[in-house]
mmCIF file of C-alpha atoms and ligand atoms in Angstrom:
data_model
loop_
_atom_site.group_PDB
_atom_site.id
_atom_site.type_symbol
_atom_site.label_atom_id
_atom_site.label_comp_id
_atom_site.label_asym_id
_atom_site.label_seq_id
_atom_site.Cartn_x
_atom_site.Cartn_y
_atom_site.Cartn_z
ATOM 1 C CA MET B 1 -25.876 3.076 62.114
ATOM 2 C CA ILE B 2 -24.207 0.706 59.685
ATOM 3 C CA LYS B 3 -21.458 -1.173 61.475
ATOM 4 C CA PRO B 4 -18.287 -2.151 59.635
ATOM 5 C CA GLN B 5 -16.964 -5.698 60.049
ATOM 6 C CA ARG B 6 -15.336 -6.479 63.412
ATOM 7 C CA GLY B 7 -11.779 -6.363 62.071
ATOM 8 C CA MET B 8 -12.143 -2.621 61.527
ATOM 9 C CA ASP B 9 -12.562 -1.845 65.235
ATOM 10 C CA SER B 10 -8.890 -2.107 66.128
ATOM 11 C CA ILE B 11 -7.412 -0.345 63.110
ATOM 12 C CA ALA B 12 -5.457 2.859 63.635
ATOM 13 C CA PRO B 13 -5.473 4.527 60.209
ATOM 14 C CA TYR B 14 -2.180 4.927 58.338
ATOM 15 C CA VAL B 15 -1.021 8.531 58.386
ATOM 16 C CA PRO B 16 0.970 9.240 55.230
ATOM 17 C CA GLY B 17 3.555 11.998 54.889
ATOM 18 C CA LYS B 18 1.723 15.267 54.183
ATOM 19 C CA PRO B 19 1.561 16.140 50.490
ATOM 20 C CA ILE B 20 3.256 19.436 49.533
ATOM 21 C CA GLN B 21 -0.034 20.863 48.182
ATOM 22 C CA GLU B 22 -1.789 20.224 51.505
ATOM 23 C CA VAL B 23 0.867 22.141 53.427
ATOM 24 C CA GLU B 24 0.671 24.977 50.873
ATOM 25 C CA ARG B 25 -3.104 25.135 51.335
ATOM 26 C CA GLU B 26 -3.066 24.870 55.119
ATOM 27 C CA LEU B 27 -0.165 27.178 55.937
ATOM 28 C CA GLY B 28 -0.257 29.475 52.904
ATOM 29 C CA ILE B 29 3.466 28.996 52.282
ATOM 30 C CA THR B 30 5.338 27.968 49.152
ATOM 31 C CA ASP B 31 8.779 26.559 48.401
ATOM 32 C CA ILE B 32 8.163 23.468 50.462
ATOM 33 C CA ILE B 33 10.422 20.429 50.594
ATOM 34 C CA LYS B 34 9.059 16.999 51.403
ATOM 35 C CA LEU B 35 11.370 14.674 53.270
ATOM 36 C CA ALA B 36 8.605 12.541 54.722
ATOM 37 C CA SER B 37 7.739 9.609 52.445
ATOM 38 C CA ASN B 38 11.101 8.192 51.364
ATOM 39 C CA GLU B 39 10.605 9.230 47.759
ATOM 40 C CA ASN B 40 13.470 9.717 45.331
ATOM 41 C CA PRO B 41 14.577 13.383 45.484
ATOM 42 C CA PHE B 42 16.324 13.096 42.106
ATOM 43 C CA GLY B 43 13.026 12.581 40.273
ATOM 44 C CA PRO B 44 11.816 9.561 38.317
ATOM 45 C CA SER B 45 14.059 7.410 36.149
ATOM 46 C CA PRO B 46 14.085 9.317 32.809
ATOM 47 C CA LYS B 47 13.608 6.038 30.947
ATOM 48 C CA ALA B 48 10.490 5.353 33.021
ATOM 49 C CA VAL B 49 9.146 8.758 31.987
ATOM 50 C CA GLU B 50 9.815 7.847 28.332
ATOM 51 C CA GLY B 51 7.841 4.645 28.880
ATOM 52 C CA VAL B 52 4.891 6.591 30.294
ATOM 53 C CA LEU B 53 4.891 9.057 27.395
ATOM 54 C CA GLU B 54 4.938 6.242 24.847
ATOM 55 C CA ALA B 55 2.043 4.500 26.580
ATOM 56 C CA LEU B 56 -0.120 7.590 27.164
ATOM 57 C CA ASN B 57 -2.073 7.309 23.934
ATOM 58 C CA SER B 58 -3.164 3.781 24.790
ATOM 59 C CA VAL B 59 -4.920 4.554 28.049
ATOM 60 C CA ASN B 60 -8.300 4.010 26.401
ATOM 61 C CA PHE B 61 -7.452 0.307 26.830
ATOM 62 C CA TYR B 62 -7.416 -1.635 30.067
ATOM 63 C CA PRO B 63 -3.910 -2.674 31.076
ATOM 64 C CA ASP B 64 -2.678 -6.245 30.653
ATOM 65 C CA GLY B 65 -4.122 -7.893 33.783
ATOM 66 C CA GLN B 66 -1.274 -10.430 33.810
ATOM 67 C CA SER B 67 1.419 -7.737 33.310
ATOM 68 C CA TYR B 68 3.015 -10.233 30.934
ATOM 69 C CA GLU B 69 5.811 -8.052 29.544
ATOM 70 C CA LEU B 70 6.711 -6.503 32.872
ATOM 71 C CA ARG B 71 6.853 -9.928 34.518
ATOM 72 C CA GLN B 72 9.089 -11.161 31.689
ATOM 73 C CA ALA B 73 11.388 -8.183 32.217
ATOM 74 C CA LEU B 74 11.464 -8.732 35.986
ATOM 75 C CA ALA B 75 12.096 -12.444 35.474
ATOM 76 C CA ARG B 76 15.126 -11.640 33.308
ATOM 77 C CA HIS B 77 16.322 -9.036 35.790
ATOM 78 C CA LEU B 78 16.062 -11.406 38.761
ATOM 79 C CA SER B 79 16.900 -14.661 36.910
ATOM 80 C CA VAL B 80 13.718 -16.381 38.076
ATOM 81 C CA PRO B 81 10.792 -17.823 36.081
ATOM 82 C CA PRO B 82 7.967 -15.330 35.334
ATOM 83 C CA ASP B 83 5.434 -17.460 37.231
ATOM 84 C CA TRP B 84 7.350 -16.680 40.441
ATOM 85 C CA ILE B 85 6.370 -13.024 40.117
ATOM 86 C CA ILE B 86 3.267 -11.026 40.931
ATOM 87 C CA VAL B 87 3.166 -7.294 40.305
ATOM 88 C CA GLY B 88 0.971 -5.096 42.439
ATOM 89 C CA ASN B 89 -0.440 -1.645 42.882
ATOM 90 C CA GLY B 90 2.671 -0.849 44.881
ATOM 91 C CA ALA B 91 4.223 -3.362 47.242
ATOM 92 C CA ASP B 92 1.242 -2.295 49.379
ATOM 93 C CA GLY B 93 -1.024 -4.036 46.888
ATOM 94 C CA VAL B 94 0.892 -7.305 47.282
ATOM 95 C CA ILE B 95 0.828 -7.003 51.097
ATOM 96 C CA LEU B 96 -2.953 -6.604 50.925
ATOM 97 C CA GLU B 97 -3.349 -9.581 48.596
ATOM 98 C CA THR B 98 -1.132 -11.707 50.872
ATOM 99 C CA CYS B 99 -3.224 -10.826 53.928
ATOM 100 C CA MET B 100 -6.449 -11.505 52.039
ATOM 101 C CA ALA B 101 -5.228 -14.870 50.824
ATOM 102 C CA TYR B 102 -3.557 -16.198 53.976
ATOM 103 C CA LEU B 103 -5.364 -14.703 56.980
ATOM 104 C CA ASP B 104 -8.668 -15.107 58.761
ATOM 105 C CA GLU B 105 -9.949 -14.663 62.319
ATOM 106 C CA GLU B 106 -8.052 -17.750 63.482
ATOM 107 C CA SER B 107 -4.677 -16.444 62.317
ATOM 108 C CA GLU B 108 -1.847 -14.727 64.102
ATOM 109 C CA VAL B 109 0.587 -12.419 62.364
ATOM 110 C CA ILE B 110 4.020 -11.633 63.745
ATOM 111 C CA THR B 111 5.644 -8.319 63.091
ATOM 112 C CA SER B 112 7.984 -5.991 64.896
ATOM 113 C CA GLU B 113 7.049 -3.339 67.408
ATOM 114 C CA HIS B 114 8.546 -0.646 65.153
ATOM 115 C CA SER B 115 7.850 -1.575 61.571
ATOM 116 C CA PHE B 116 5.760 -0.769 58.516
ATOM 117 C CA PRO B 117 2.151 -0.153 59.661
ATOM 118 C CA MET B 118 0.420 -1.630 56.608
ATOM 119 C CA TYR B 119 1.157 -5.140 57.934
ATOM 120 C CA ASP B 120 -1.026 -4.381 60.974
ATOM 121 C CA ILE B 121 -3.756 -2.591 59.059
ATOM 122 C CA PHE B 122 -4.315 -5.264 56.413
ATOM 123 C CA SER B 123 -3.958 -8.104 58.959
ATOM 124 C CA GLN B 124 -6.515 -6.517 61.259
ATOM 125 C CA ALA B 125 -8.862 -5.947 58.336
ATOM 126 C CA MET B 126 -8.765 -9.740 57.883
ATOM 127 C CA ARG B 127 -9.567 -10.025 61.647
ATOM 128 C CA ALA B 128 -6.231 -11.676 62.342
ATOM 129 C CA LYS B 129 -4.408 -11.079 65.611
ATOM 130 C CA VAL B 130 -1.209 -9.065 65.277
ATOM 131 C CA VAL B 131 1.590 -9.972 67.675
ATOM 132 C CA LYS B 132 4.338 -7.350 67.937
ATOM 133 C CA VAL B 133 7.817 -8.314 69.007
ATOM 134 C CA PRO B 134 10.050 -5.678 70.658
ATOM 135 C CA THR B 135 13.088 -4.486 68.712
ATOM 136 C CA LYS B 136 16.688 -4.772 69.863
ATOM 137 C CA ASN B 137 18.877 -1.692 69.404
ATOM 138 C CA TYR B 138 16.252 -0.390 66.958
ATOM 139 C CA GLY B 139 16.605 -3.510 64.763
ATOM 140 C CA LEU B 140 14.259 -6.459 64.329
ATOM 141 C CA ASP B 141 14.905 -9.165 66.918
ATOM 142 C CA LEU B 142 14.685 -12.212 64.679
ATOM 143 C CA LYS B 143 15.407 -14.659 67.493
ATOM 144 C CA ALA B 144 12.496 -13.309 69.521
ATOM 145 C CA MET B 145 10.270 -13.231 66.429
ATOM 146 C CA ARG B 146 11.118 -16.868 65.745
ATOM 147 C CA GLN B 147 10.316 -17.825 69.361
ATOM 148 C CA THR B 148 6.964 -16.052 69.102
ATOM 149 C CA ILE B 149 5.756 -18.346 66.308
ATOM 150 C CA SER B 150 2.846 -20.438 67.566
ATOM 151 C CA PRO B 151 0.576 -23.025 65.935
ATOM 152 C CA LYS B 152 -1.731 -20.113 65.090
ATOM 153 C CA THR B 153 0.916 -18.116 63.227
ATOM 154 C CA SER B 154 0.200 -17.744 59.518
ATOM 155 C CA LEU B 155 2.451 -14.860 58.448
ATOM 156 C CA VAL B 156 5.657 -13.284 59.727
ATOM 157 C CA PHE B 157 6.576 -9.891 58.291
ATOM 158 C CA VAL B 158 10.302 -9.223 58.214
ATOM 159 C CA CYS B 159 11.010 -5.729 56.931
ATOM 160 C CA ASN B 160 14.615 -5.607 55.779
ATOM 161 C CA PRO B 161 15.985 -2.963 55.861
ATOM 162 C CA ASN B 162 13.372 -1.895 58.375
ATOM 163 C CA ASN B 163 11.083 1.097 58.064
ATOM 164 C CA PRO B 164 11.211 3.370 60.151
ATOM 165 C CA THR B 165 14.508 2.454 61.823
ATOM 166 C CA GLY B 166 16.643 1.860 58.690
ATOM 167 C CA THR B 167 18.394 -1.138 60.254
ATOM 168 C CA LEU B 168 19.659 -4.163 58.320
ATOM 169 C CA LEU B 169 19.373 -7.864 59.094
ATOM 170 C CA ARG B 170 22.441 -9.670 57.828
ATOM 171 C CA LYS B 171 22.783 -12.930 55.954
ATOM 172 C CA GLU B 172 23.801 -15.070 58.956
ATOM 173 C CA GLU B 173 20.974 -13.818 61.189
ATOM 174 C CA VAL B 174 18.407 -14.547 58.500
ATOM 175 C CA GLN B 175 19.986 -17.926 57.791
ATOM 176 C CA GLU B 176 19.666 -18.859 61.454
ATOM 177 C CA PHE B 177 16.066 -17.623 61.520
ATOM 178 C CA MET B 178 15.219 -19.782 58.500
ATOM 179 C CA GLU B 179 16.722 -22.986 59.870
ATOM 180 C CA ASP B 180 13.914 -25.429 60.708
ATOM 181 C CA PHE B 181 11.429 -22.664 59.969
ATOM 182 C CA PRO B 182 7.920 -24.198 60.118
ATOM 183 C CA GLU B 183 6.736 -25.060 56.619
ATOM 184 C CA GLU B 184 3.170 -23.983 57.289
ATOM 185 C CA VAL B 185 4.148 -20.405 58.208
ATOM 186 C CA MET B 186 4.837 -17.879 55.468
ATOM 187 C CA VAL B 187 7.654 -15.414 55.955
ATOM 188 C CA VAL B 188 7.327 -12.184 54.005
ATOM 189 C CA PHE B 189 10.637 -10.408 53.488
ATOM 190 C CA ASP B 190 9.709 -6.823 52.681
ATOM 191 C CA GLU B 191 12.725 -5.478 50.809
ATOM 192 C CA ALA B 192 11.253 -2.152 49.685
ATOM 193 C CA TYR B 193 14.668 -0.516 50.325
ATOM 194 C CA TYR B 194 16.705 -3.371 48.840
ATOM 195 C CA GLU B 195 18.573 -1.245 46.296
ATOM 196 C CA PHE B 196 19.986 0.986 49.062
ATOM 197 C CA ALA B 197 21.251 -1.953 51.107
ATOM 198 C CA GLN B 198 23.174 -3.895 48.500
ATOM 199 C CA SER B 199 26.148 -5.498 50.147
ATOM 200 C CA GLU B 200 27.810 -8.865 50.566
ATOM 201 C CA ASP B 201 25.952 -9.131 53.851
ATOM 202 C CA PHE B 202 22.482 -8.810 52.400
ATOM 203 C CA PRO B 203 20.529 -12.087 52.736
ATOM 204 C CA ASP B 204 19.771 -13.929 49.499
ATOM 205 C CA THR B 205 16.068 -14.366 50.214
ATOM 206 C CA ILE B 206 15.208 -15.319 46.626
ATOM 207 C CA GLY B 207 17.776 -18.101 47.157
ATOM 208 C CA TYR B 208 15.333 -19.744 49.601
ATOM 209 C CA LEU B 209 12.850 -20.040 46.739
ATOM 210 C CA ARG B 210 15.561 -21.473 44.480
ATOM 211 C CA GLU B 211 16.162 -24.104 47.175
ATOM 212 C CA GLY B 212 12.539 -25.104 46.697
ATOM 213 C CA ARG B 213 10.927 -23.507 49.737
ATOM 214 C CA GLU B 214 7.260 -22.613 49.356
ATOM 215 C CA ASN B 215 6.858 -20.417 52.410
ATOM 216 C CA VAL B 216 8.903 -17.369 51.414
ATOM 217 C CA LEU B 217 7.578 -14.239 49.717
ATOM 218 C CA VAL B 218 9.959 -11.391 48.853
ATOM 219 C CA LEU B 219 8.597 -7.883 48.226
ATOM 220 C CA ARG B 220 10.275 -5.088 46.309
ATOM 221 C CA THR B 221 9.142 -1.785 44.822
ATOM 222 C CA PHE B 222 9.725 0.767 42.087
ATOM 223 C CA SER B 223 8.707 3.572 44.485
ATOM 224 C CA LYS B 224 12.079 4.244 46.060
ATOM 225 C CA ALA B 225 15.313 3.808 44.073
ATOM 226 C CA TYR B 226 13.519 3.876 40.675
ATOM 227 C CA GLY B 227 11.648 7.050 41.644
ATOM 228 C CA ILE B 228 8.137 6.233 40.437
ATOM 229 C CA ALA B 229 6.156 6.180 43.699
ATOM 230 C CA GLY B 230 3.367 8.191 42.058
ATOM 231 C CA LEU B 231 2.711 5.457 39.513
ATOM 232 C CA ARG B 232 2.300 2.752 42.201
ATOM 233 C CA LEU B 233 4.285 -0.302 41.221
ATOM 234 C CA GLY B 234 5.700 -3.056 43.395
ATOM 235 C CA TYR B 235 6.147 -6.796 43.098
ATOM 236 C CA GLY B 236 6.391 -10.037 44.971
ATOM 237 C CA ILE B 237 8.623 -13.024 44.239
ATOM 238 C CA GLY B 238 7.338 -16.320 45.576
ATOM 239 C CA HIS B 239 6.685 -19.981 44.950
ATOM 240 C CA PRO B 240 4.484 -20.381 41.829
ATOM 241 C CA GLN B 241 1.728 -21.939 43.917
ATOM 242 C CA VAL B 242 1.724 -18.948 46.275
ATOM 243 C CA ILE B 243 1.735 -16.581 43.303
ATOM 244 C CA ALA B 244 -1.205 -18.490 41.782
ATOM 245 C CA THR B 245 -3.089 -18.159 45.086
ATOM 246 C CA LEU B 246 -2.447 -14.414 45.217
ATOM 247 C CA ASN B 247 -3.572 -14.083 41.593
ATOM 248 C CA LYS B 248 -6.961 -15.554 42.510
ATOM 249 C CA ILE B 249 -7.894 -12.527 44.578
ATOM 250 C CA LYS B 250 -5.899 -9.856 42.765
ATOM 251 C CA GLU B 251 -7.998 -7.056 41.289
ATOM 252 C CA PRO B 252 -8.163 -7.741 37.545
ATOM 253 C CA PHE B 253 -6.439 -4.502 36.548
ATOM 254 C CA ALA B 254 -4.636 -3.562 39.756
ATOM 255 C CA VAL B 255 -1.517 -2.340 37.974
ATOM 256 C CA ASN B 256 -2.280 0.456 35.553
ATOM 257 C CA LEU B 257 -1.031 0.672 31.996
ATOM 258 C CA LEU B 258 1.350 3.592 32.580
ATOM 259 C CA ALA B 259 2.930 1.921 35.601
ATOM 260 C CA GLN B 260 3.578 -1.262 33.629
ATOM 261 C CA ALA B 261 5.177 0.663 30.751
ATOM 262 C CA ALA B 262 7.284 2.683 33.184
ATOM 263 C CA GLY B 263 8.411 -0.397 35.087
ATOM 264 C CA ILE B 264 9.708 -2.141 31.964
ATOM 265 C CA LYS B 265 11.770 0.913 31.023
ATOM 266 C CA ALA B 266 12.878 1.662 34.581
ATOM 267 C CA LEU B 267 14.429 -1.790 34.837
ATOM 268 C CA GLU B 268 16.658 -0.909 31.881
ATOM 269 C CA ASP B 269 17.813 2.169 33.786
ATOM 270 C CA GLN B 270 20.152 0.573 36.306
ATOM 271 C CA GLU B 271 22.470 3.520 35.805
ATOM 272 C CA PHE B 272 19.798 5.779 37.362
ATOM 273 C CA VAL B 273 19.468 3.414 40.330
ATOM 274 C CA ARG B 274 23.241 3.303 40.757
ATOM 275 C CA ARG B 275 23.552 7.092 40.698
ATOM 276 C CA THR B 276 20.617 7.479 43.101
ATOM 277 C CA VAL B 277 22.094 5.055 45.630
ATOM 278 C CA GLU B 278 25.526 6.661 45.379
ATOM 279 C CA ALA B 279 24.107 10.156 45.949
ATOM 280 C CA ILE B 280 21.888 9.014 48.818
ATOM 281 C CA ASN B 281 24.862 7.365 50.524
ATOM 282 C CA ARG B 282 26.877 10.560 50.184
ATOM 283 C CA GLU B 283 23.991 12.669 51.528
ATOM 284 C CA LYS B 284 23.436 10.292 54.441
ATOM 285 C CA GLU B 285 27.015 10.897 55.519
ATOM 286 C CA PHE B 286 26.358 14.654 55.323
ATOM 287 C CA LEU B 287 23.276 14.269 57.550
ATOM 288 C CA TYR B 288 25.146 12.068 60.044
ATOM 289 C CA ARG B 289 27.865 14.716 60.400
ATOM 290 C CA GLU B 290 25.278 17.437 60.921
ATOM 291 C CA PHE B 291 23.294 15.410 63.454
ATOM 292 C CA GLU B 292 26.524 14.812 65.372
ATOM 293 C CA ARG B 293 27.252 18.530 65.325
ATOM 294 C CA LEU B 294 23.754 19.152 66.742
ATOM 295 C CA GLU B 295 24.365 16.393 69.306
ATOM 296 C CA LEU B 296 21.395 14.371 68.108
ATOM 297 C CA SER B 297 21.562 10.600 68.152
ATOM 298 C CA TYR B 298 20.550 8.766 64.993
ATOM 299 C CA VAL B 299 20.452 5.233 63.674
ATOM 300 C CA ARG B 300 22.834 4.376 60.812
ATOM 301 C CA SER B 301 20.587 3.582 57.904
ATOM 302 C CA TYR B 302 20.610 1.108 55.016
ATOM 303 C CA THR B 303 17.777 2.998 53.304
ATOM 304 C CA ASN B 304 17.059 6.477 51.935
ATOM 305 C CA PHE B 305 15.877 7.831 55.304
ATOM 306 C CA VAL B 306 17.370 8.330 58.736
ATOM 307 C CA LEU B 307 15.731 7.946 62.146
ATOM 308 C CA VAL B 308 16.893 10.692 64.461
ATOM 309 C CA GLU B 309 16.076 11.305 68.101
ATOM 310 C CA VAL B 310 15.137 14.890 68.826
ATOM 311 C CA LYS B 311 15.176 15.326 72.538
ATOM 312 C CA GLY B 312 11.666 16.308 73.585
ATOM 313 C CA ASP B 313 8.438 16.654 71.655
ATOM 314 C CA ALA B 314 9.051 15.339 68.137
ATOM 315 C CA LYS B 315 5.566 16.321 66.986
ATOM 316 C CA LEU B 316 6.203 19.922 67.996
ATOM 317 C CA VAL B 317 9.559 19.837 66.203
ATOM 318 C CA MET B 318 7.793 18.426 63.127
ATOM 319 C CA GLU B 319 5.162 21.201 63.253
ATOM 320 C CA ARG B 320 7.789 23.937 63.605
ATOM 321 C CA LEU B 321 9.720 22.454 60.689
ATOM 322 C CA LEU B 322 6.489 22.401 58.718
ATOM 323 C CA SER B 323 5.965 26.114 59.305
ATOM 324 C CA ARG B 324 9.431 26.586 57.756
ATOM 325 C CA GLY B 325 8.367 24.559 54.726
ATOM 326 C CA VAL B 326 10.129 21.293 55.599
ATOM 327 C CA ILE B 327 7.950 18.185 55.849
ATOM 328 C CA VAL B 328 9.334 15.295 57.929
ATOM 329 C CA ARG B 329 7.696 12.363 59.679
ATOM 330 C CA PRO B 330 7.218 12.138 63.450
ATOM 331 C CA CYS B 331 7.358 8.525 64.634
ATOM 332 C CA GLY B 332 4.761 8.464 67.425
ATOM 333 C CA GLY B 333 2.565 6.314 65.167
ATOM 334 C CA TYR B 334 5.502 3.903 64.850
ATOM 335 C CA LYS B 335 5.654 3.808 68.683
ATOM 336 C CA LEU B 336 8.893 5.789 68.652
ATOM 337 C CA PRO B 337 7.944 9.068 70.322
ATOM 338 C CA GLY B 338 10.783 11.581 70.404
ATOM 339 C CA HIS B 339 11.981 10.457 66.976
ATOM 340 C CA LEU B 340 11.711 11.860 63.472
ATOM 341 C CA ARG B 341 12.127 9.869 60.282
ATOM 342 C CA ILE B 342 13.776 12.084 57.709
ATOM 343 C CA THR B 343 14.028 11.161 54.046
ATOM 344 C CA VAL B 344 17.450 11.880 52.585
ATOM 345 C CA GLY B 345 17.116 14.693 50.058
ATOM 346 C CA MET B 346 19.420 16.521 47.661
ATOM 347 C CA ARG B 347 22.234 18.556 49.221
ATOM 348 C CA GLU B 348 20.358 21.913 49.181
ATOM 349 C CA GLN B 349 17.320 20.257 50.744
ATOM 350 C CA ASN B 350 19.406 18.597 53.425
ATOM 351 C CA GLN B 351 21.139 21.884 54.175
ATOM 352 C CA ARG B 352 17.795 23.625 54.466
ATOM 353 C CA LEU B 353 16.500 20.887 56.749
ATOM 354 C CA ILE B 354 19.516 21.199 59.023
ATOM 355 C CA ARG B 355 19.256 25.008 59.179
ATOM 356 C CA ALA B 356 15.556 24.756 60.059
ATOM 357 C CA LEU B 357 16.150 21.959 62.577
ATOM 358 C CA GLU B 358 18.861 23.949 64.303
ATOM 359 C CA GLU B 359 16.512 26.935 64.674
ATOM 360 C CA VAL B 360 13.620 24.792 65.879
ATOM 361 C CA LEU B 361 15.727 22.949 68.437
ATOM 362 C CA ARG B 362 16.940 26.282 69.795
ATOM 363 C CA GLU B 363 13.304 27.386 70.192
ATOM 364 C CA THR B 364 11.982 24.195 71.722
ATOM 365 C CA GLN B 365 14.754 23.063 74.039
HETATM 366 C C1 PLP R 401 8.783 -1.174 54.163
HETATM 367 C C2 PLP R 401 7.839 -0.749 53.107
HETATM 368 N N1 PLP R 401 7.124 -1.663 52.460
HETATM 369 C C3 PLP R 401 6.277 -1.331 51.489
HETATM 370 C C4 PLP R 401 6.099 -0.027 51.134
HETATM 371 C C5 PLP R 401 5.090 0.304 50.090
HETATM 372 O O1 PLP R 401 5.708 0.473 48.871
HETATM 373 P P1 PLP R 401 4.875 0.801 47.578
HETATM 374 O O2 PLP R 401 5.042 2.260 47.312
HETATM 375 O O3 PLP R 401 5.478 -0.050 46.514
HETATM 376 O O4 PLP R 401 3.438 0.432 47.854
HETATM 377 C C6 PLP R 401 6.810 0.990 51.762
HETATM 378 C C7 PLP R 401 6.600 2.382 51.416
HETATM 379 O O5 PLP R 401 7.030 3.295 52.034
HETATM 380 C C8 PLP R 401 7.713 0.616 52.791
HETATM 381 O O6 PLP R 401 8.402 1.528 53.462
#
């Protein structure tokens, strides 16, 4: 038998939220709602769609491997030089490139016990050792993560706000974490849910780069607030030398032509982002009220999903919800058994979820 490289032995595969079509095929039901992958329920940014339509007739060409125009647009948007930016096939693509460039079998990676699984998967693929630090009240324990850094540590993944718990690390905590932070360790701030967390308290992580630090990489995505998860577009902001290193191993055409066109237009559509965030915040409050009525405890979220504790077997609850056409995410894989992660939908979807959840809880408890 052909054996894969040793790093593959320890990898538990990522289980994505079930696609609607798969549930239709498997259960023979229609009218399904997906609240499992933190997508934008209000659709894609209409300007992004315009961008895709304009670019469609050019797909006989390879995309611009440097994503020149998109990086210019992002640079203007973020007020940083374009050579501080790398765009990727989703933020996932940039996480992969970072692991490829900075890890080997000698390295240790620090992440949180309950955080985004791709950090583990890509680190293990590079044969690095992943060290998981317990959370505190569902949030990342930055003090403990800082204390865990050893001479072997190469990368620290700080997911803020955190997936799957939705918790936020505030400016002061991050500032303390960054004081005397070892120069030879890279800290990756994964801000995939940044747009939902905007507040005075949000740490200015790009500011660390402006101060001249080399060891900070900030990740963001167009998959959530901009609503173009299906196109796969994310980006990293880092020191130009780090970006140059990542570019060495980047696939030549990792970011497709339609995604680049959509990204440029989506950035002009801040009104769409604003309306999305406003609606999600309103709907989160609706869900909180309903969870309280059902006497379920939940974690207040700075994202477009909510972690809720369903007393008992969360997988069974998920399966029963599925049979009623509602897809949610059980969190056993995130080491949070008894919890569901539920993407905030539109009002009718949220109402349907709550009706189904109420029925299922009555059946199972
Ligand atoms: C914390 C976090 N980082 C990164 C990603 C990946 O984002 P993208 O769709 O840009 O690959 C996700 C997607 O769910 C996420 O939750």
